[in-house]
Coordinates of N, CA and C in Angstrom, one line a residue:
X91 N 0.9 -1.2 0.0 CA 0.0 0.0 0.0 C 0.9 1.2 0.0
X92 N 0.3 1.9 -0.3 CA 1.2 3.5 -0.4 C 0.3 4.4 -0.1
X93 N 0.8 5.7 0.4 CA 0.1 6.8 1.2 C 0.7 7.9 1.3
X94 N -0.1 8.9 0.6 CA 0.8 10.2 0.8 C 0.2 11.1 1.4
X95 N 1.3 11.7 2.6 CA 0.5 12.2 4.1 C 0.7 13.5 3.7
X96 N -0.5 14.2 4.1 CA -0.4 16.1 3.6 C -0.6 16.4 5.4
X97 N 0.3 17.3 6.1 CA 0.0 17.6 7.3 C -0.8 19.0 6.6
X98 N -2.3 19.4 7.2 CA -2.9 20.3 6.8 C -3.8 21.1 8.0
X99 N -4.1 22.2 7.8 CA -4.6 22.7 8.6 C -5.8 22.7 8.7
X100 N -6.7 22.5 7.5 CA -7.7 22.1 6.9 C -7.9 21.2 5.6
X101 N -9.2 19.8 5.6 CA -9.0 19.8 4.3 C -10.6 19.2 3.9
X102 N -10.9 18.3 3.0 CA -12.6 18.3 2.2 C -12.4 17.6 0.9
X103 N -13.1 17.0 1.1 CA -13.8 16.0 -0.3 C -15.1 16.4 -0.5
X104 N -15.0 16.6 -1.6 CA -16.4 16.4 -2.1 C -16.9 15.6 -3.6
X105 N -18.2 15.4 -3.2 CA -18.6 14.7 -4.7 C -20.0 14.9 -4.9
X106 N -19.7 15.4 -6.2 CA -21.2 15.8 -6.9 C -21.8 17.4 -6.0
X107 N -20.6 18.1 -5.7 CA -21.3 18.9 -5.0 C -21.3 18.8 -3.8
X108 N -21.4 17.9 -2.8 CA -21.8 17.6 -1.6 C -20.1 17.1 -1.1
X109 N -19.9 17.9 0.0 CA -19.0 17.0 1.0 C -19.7 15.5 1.6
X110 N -18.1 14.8 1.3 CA -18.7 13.9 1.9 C -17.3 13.5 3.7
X111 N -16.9 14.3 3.2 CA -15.7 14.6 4.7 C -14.7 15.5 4.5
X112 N -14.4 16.2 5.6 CA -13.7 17.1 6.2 C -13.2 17.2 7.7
X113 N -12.2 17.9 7.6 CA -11.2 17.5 8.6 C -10.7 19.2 9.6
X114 N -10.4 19.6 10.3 CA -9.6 20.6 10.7 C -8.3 20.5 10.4
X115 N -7.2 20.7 11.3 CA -5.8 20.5 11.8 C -5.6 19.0 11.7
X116 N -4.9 18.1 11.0 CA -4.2 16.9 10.6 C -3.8 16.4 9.9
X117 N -4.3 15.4 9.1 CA -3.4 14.4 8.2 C -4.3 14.4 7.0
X118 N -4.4 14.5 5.9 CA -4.9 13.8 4.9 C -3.9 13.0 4.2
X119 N -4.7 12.2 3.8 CA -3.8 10.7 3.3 C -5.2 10.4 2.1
X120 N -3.4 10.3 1.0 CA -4.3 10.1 0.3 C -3.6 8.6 -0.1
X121 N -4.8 7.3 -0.4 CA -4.3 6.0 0.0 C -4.2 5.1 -1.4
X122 N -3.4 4.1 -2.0 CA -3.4 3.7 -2.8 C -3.3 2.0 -2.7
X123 N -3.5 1.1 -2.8 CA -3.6 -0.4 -2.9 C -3.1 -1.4 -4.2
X124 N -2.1 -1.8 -4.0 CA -2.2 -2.8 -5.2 C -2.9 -4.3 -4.9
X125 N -2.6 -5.5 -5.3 CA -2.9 -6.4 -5.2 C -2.3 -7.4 -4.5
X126 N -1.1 -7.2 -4.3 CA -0.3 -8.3 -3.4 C -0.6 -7.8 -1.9
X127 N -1.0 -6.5 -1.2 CA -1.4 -5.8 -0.5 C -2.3 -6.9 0.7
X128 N -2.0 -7.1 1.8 CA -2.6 -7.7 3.1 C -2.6 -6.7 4.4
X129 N -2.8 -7.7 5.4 CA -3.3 -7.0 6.6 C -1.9 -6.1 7.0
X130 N -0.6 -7.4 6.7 CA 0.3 -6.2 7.5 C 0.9 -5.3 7.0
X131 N 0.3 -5.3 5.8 CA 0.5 -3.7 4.7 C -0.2 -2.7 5.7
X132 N -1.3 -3.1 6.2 CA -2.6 -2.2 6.8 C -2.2 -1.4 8.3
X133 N -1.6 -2.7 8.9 CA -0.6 -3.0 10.6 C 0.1 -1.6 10.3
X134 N 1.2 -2.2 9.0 CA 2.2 -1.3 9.7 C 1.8 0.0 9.2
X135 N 0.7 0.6 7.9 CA 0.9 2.2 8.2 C -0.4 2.5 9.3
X136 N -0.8 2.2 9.5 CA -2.0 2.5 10.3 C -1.3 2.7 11.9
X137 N 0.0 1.8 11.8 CA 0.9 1.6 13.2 C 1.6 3.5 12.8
X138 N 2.3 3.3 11.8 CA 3.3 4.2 11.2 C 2.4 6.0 11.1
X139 N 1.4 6.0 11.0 CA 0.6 7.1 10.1 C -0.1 8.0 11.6
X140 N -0.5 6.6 12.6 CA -0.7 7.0 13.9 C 0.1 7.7 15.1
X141 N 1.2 7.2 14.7 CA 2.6 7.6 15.4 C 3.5 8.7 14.7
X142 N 3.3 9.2 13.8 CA 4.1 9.7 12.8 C 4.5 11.1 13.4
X143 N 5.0 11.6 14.1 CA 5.8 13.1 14.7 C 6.2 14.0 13.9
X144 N 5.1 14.7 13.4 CA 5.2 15.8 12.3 C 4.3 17.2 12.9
X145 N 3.9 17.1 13.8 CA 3.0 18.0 14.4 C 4.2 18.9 15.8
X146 N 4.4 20.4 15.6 CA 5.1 20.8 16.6 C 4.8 20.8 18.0
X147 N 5.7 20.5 18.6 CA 5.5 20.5 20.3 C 5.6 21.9 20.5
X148 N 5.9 22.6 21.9 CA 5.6 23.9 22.2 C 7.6 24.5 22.6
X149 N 7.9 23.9 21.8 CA 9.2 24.4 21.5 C 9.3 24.7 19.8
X150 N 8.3 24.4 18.9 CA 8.5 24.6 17.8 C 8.7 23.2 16.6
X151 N 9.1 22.4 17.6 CA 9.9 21.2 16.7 C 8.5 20.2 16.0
X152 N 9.1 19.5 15.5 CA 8.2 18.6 14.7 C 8.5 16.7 15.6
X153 N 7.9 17.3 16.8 CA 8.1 16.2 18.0 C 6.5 15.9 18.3
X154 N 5.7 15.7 18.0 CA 4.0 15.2 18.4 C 3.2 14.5 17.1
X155 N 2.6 13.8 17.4 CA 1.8 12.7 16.4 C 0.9 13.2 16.6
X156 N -0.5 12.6 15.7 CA -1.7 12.4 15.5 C -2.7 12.4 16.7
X157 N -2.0 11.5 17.5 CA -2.4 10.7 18.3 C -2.0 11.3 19.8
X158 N -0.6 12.5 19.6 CA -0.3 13.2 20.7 C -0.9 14.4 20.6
X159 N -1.6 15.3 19.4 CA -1.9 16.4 19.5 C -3.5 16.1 19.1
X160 N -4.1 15.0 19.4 CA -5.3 15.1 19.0 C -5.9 15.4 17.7
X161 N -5.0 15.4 16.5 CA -5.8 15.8 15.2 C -6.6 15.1 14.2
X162 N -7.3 15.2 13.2 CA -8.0 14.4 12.6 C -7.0 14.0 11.5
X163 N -7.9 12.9 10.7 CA -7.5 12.4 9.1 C -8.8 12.3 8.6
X164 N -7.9 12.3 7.6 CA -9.2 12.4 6.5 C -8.6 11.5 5.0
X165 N -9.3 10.1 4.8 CA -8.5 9.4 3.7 C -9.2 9.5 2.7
X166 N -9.1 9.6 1.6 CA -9.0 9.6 0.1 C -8.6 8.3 -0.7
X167 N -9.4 7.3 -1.4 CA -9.0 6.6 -2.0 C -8.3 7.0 -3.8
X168 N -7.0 6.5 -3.5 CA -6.3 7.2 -4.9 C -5.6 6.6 -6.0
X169 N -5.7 5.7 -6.7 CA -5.3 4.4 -7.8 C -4.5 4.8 -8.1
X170 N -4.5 6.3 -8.7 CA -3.3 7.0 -9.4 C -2.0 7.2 -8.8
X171 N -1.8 6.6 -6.9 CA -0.7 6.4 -6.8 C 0.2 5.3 -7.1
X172 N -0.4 4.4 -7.8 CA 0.2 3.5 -8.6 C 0.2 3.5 -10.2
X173 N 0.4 4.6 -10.3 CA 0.7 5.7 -12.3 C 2.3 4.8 -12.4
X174 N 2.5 4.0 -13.7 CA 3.6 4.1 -14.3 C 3.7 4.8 -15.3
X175 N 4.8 5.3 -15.4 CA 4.9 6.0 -16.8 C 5.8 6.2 -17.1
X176 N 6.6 4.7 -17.5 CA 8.1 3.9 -17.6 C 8.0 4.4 -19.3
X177 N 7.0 4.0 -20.1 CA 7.0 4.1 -21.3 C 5.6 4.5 -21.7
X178 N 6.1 5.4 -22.7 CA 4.7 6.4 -23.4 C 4.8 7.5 -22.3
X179 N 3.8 8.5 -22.5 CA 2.9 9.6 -22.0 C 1.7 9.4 -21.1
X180 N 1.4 8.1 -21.7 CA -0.3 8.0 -20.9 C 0.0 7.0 -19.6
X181 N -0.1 7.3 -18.8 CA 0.0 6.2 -17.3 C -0.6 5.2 -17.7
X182 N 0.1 4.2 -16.9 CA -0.6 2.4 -16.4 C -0.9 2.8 -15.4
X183 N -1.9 1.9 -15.2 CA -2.5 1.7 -13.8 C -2.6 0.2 -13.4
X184 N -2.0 -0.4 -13.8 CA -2.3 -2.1 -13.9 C -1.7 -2.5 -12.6
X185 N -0.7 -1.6 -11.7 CA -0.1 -2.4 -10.5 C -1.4 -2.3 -9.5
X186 N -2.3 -1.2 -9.9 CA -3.3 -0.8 -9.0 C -4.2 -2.0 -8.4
X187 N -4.8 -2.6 -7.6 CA -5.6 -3.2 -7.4 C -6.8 -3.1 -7.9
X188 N -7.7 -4.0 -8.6 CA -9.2 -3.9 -9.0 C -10.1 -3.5 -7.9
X189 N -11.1 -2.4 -8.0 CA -12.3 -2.1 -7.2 C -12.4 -3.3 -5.9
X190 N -12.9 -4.3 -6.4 CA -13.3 -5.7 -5.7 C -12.1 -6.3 -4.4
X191 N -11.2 -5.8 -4.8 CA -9.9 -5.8 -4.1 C -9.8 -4.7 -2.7
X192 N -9.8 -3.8 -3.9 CA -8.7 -2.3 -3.2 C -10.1 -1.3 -2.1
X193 N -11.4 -1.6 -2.5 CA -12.0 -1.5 -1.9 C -12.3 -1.6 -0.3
X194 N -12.2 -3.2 0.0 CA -12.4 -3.6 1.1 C -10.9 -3.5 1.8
X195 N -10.2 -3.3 1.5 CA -8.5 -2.6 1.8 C -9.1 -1.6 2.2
X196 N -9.1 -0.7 1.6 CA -9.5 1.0 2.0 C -9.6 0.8 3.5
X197 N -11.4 0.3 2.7 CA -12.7 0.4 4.3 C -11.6 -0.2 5.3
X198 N -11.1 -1.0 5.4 CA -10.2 -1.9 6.2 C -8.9 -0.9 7.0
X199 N -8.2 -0.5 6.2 CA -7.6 0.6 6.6 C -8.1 2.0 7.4
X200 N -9.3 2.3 6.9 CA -9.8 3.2 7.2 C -10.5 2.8 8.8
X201 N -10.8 1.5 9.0 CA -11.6 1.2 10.7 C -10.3 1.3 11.2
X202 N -9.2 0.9 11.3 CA -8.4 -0.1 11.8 C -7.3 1.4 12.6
X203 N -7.2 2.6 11.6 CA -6.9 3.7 11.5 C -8.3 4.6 12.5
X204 N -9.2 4.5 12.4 CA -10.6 5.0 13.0 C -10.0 4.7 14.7
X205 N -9.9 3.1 15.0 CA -9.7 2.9 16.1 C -8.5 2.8 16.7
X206 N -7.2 3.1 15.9 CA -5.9 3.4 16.9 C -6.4 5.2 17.0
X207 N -7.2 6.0 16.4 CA -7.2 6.9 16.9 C -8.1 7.5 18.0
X208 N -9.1 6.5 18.3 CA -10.3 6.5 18.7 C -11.1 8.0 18.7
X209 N -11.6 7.9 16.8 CA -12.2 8.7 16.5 C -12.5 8.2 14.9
X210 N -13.6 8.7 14.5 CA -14.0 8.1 13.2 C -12.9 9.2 12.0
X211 N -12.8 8.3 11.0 CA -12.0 8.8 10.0 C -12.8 9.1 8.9
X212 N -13.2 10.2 8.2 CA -13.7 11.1 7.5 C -13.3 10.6 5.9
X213 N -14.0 10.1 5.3 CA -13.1 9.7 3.8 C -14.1 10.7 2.6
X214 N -14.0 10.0 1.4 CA -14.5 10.4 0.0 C -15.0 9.2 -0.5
X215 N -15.7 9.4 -1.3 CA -16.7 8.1 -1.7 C -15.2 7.4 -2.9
X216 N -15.7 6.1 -2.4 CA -14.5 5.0 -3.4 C -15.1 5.0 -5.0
X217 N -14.1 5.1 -5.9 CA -14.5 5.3 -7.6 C -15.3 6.4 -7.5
X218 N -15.3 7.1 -6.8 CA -16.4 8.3 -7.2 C -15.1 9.4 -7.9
X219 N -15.6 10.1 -9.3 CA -14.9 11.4 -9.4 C -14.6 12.7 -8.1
X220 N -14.1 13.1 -7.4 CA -13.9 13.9 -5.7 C -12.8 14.9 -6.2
X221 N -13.5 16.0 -5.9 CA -12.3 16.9 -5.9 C -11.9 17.4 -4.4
X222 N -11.0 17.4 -4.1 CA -10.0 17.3 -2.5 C -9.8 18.7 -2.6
X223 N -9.8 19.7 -1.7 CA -9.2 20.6 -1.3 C -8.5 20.6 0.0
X224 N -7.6 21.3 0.2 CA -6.5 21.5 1.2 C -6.0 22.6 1.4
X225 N -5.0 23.0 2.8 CA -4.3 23.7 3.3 C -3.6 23.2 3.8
X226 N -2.1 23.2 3.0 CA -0.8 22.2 3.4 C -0.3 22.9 4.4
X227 N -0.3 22.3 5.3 CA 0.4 23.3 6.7 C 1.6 22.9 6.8
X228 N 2.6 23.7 6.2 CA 4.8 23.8 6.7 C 4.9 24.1 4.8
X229 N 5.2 23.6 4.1 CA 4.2 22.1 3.8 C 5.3 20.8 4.3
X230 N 4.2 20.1 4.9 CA 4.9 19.0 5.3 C 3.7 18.0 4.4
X231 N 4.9 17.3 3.4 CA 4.0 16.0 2.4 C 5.4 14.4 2.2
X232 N 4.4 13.5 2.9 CA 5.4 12.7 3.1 C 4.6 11.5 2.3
X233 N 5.6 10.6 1.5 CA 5.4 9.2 0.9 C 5.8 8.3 2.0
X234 N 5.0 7.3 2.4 CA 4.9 6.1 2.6 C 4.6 4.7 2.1
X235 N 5.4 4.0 1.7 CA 5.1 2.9 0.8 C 5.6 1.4 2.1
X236 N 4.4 0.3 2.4 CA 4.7 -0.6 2.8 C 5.7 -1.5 2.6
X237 N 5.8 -1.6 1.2 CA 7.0 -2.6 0.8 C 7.9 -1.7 0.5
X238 N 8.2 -0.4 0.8 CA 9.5 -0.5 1.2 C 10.0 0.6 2.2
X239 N 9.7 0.4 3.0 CA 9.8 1.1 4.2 C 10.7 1.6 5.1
X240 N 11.9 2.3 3.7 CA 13.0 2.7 4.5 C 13.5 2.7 5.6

């Protein structure tokens, strides 16, 4: 799985018009799935994404998590983080996981993430067209990828 963390000060999905979540002060993540993708793809960013110390303490520094400053998330399902575009102009999407797959990942991700924060997680509707708005706060934008996890 892969995940790109926007620390924001605010952020919003919507579709068709309608929000369907928003967030204040935290994390949007926006989430991507392929198909070899399991639970401890899920373990460790939901472990990683919860704990992640990007939020300043009261010295200034980038020393507090999610989970130490109380902020929200807000996830976004996003296929297009698995774009090749080794050859040609037009992206592949084939490492992506199918709907049927990468779906029940998401939602899965999305409880598992709900309850290390003990608070519900705000998403955008899955395959729906969603346009995201944000306020990148520093900007702090970080890649996390399970399989390879520096």
């Amino acid at each position: 799985m892969r995940v790109l963390v926007q620390r924001v000060s605010r952020a919003a999905v919507t579709v068709d018009g309608r929000t369907t979540g928003e967030i204040g002060g935290g994390l949007l993540l926006l989430v991507g799935v392929e198909e070899a993708d399991g639970a401890a793809d899920i373990e460790w960013l939901v472990r990683k994404i919860s704990q992640l110390r990007v939020f300043n303490d009261e010295a200034g520094v980038m020393n507090r998590s999610l989970q130490d400053c109380g902020g929200e998330a807000l996830a976004v399902s996003q296929f297009t983080l698995y774009a090749s575009v080794k050859k040609g102009n037009r992206p592949s999407y084939s490492r992506a996981a199918r709907g049927e797959i990468s779906q029940p990942m998401f939602e899965r991700f999305v409880a598992e993430l709900s309850a290390a924060l003990g608070k519900p997680v705000p998403t955008g509707v899955f395959g729906a067209d969603m346009q995201v708005s944000l306020v990148n706060d520093g900007p702090v934008t970080i890649w996390l990828d399970s399989r390879n996890p520096e």
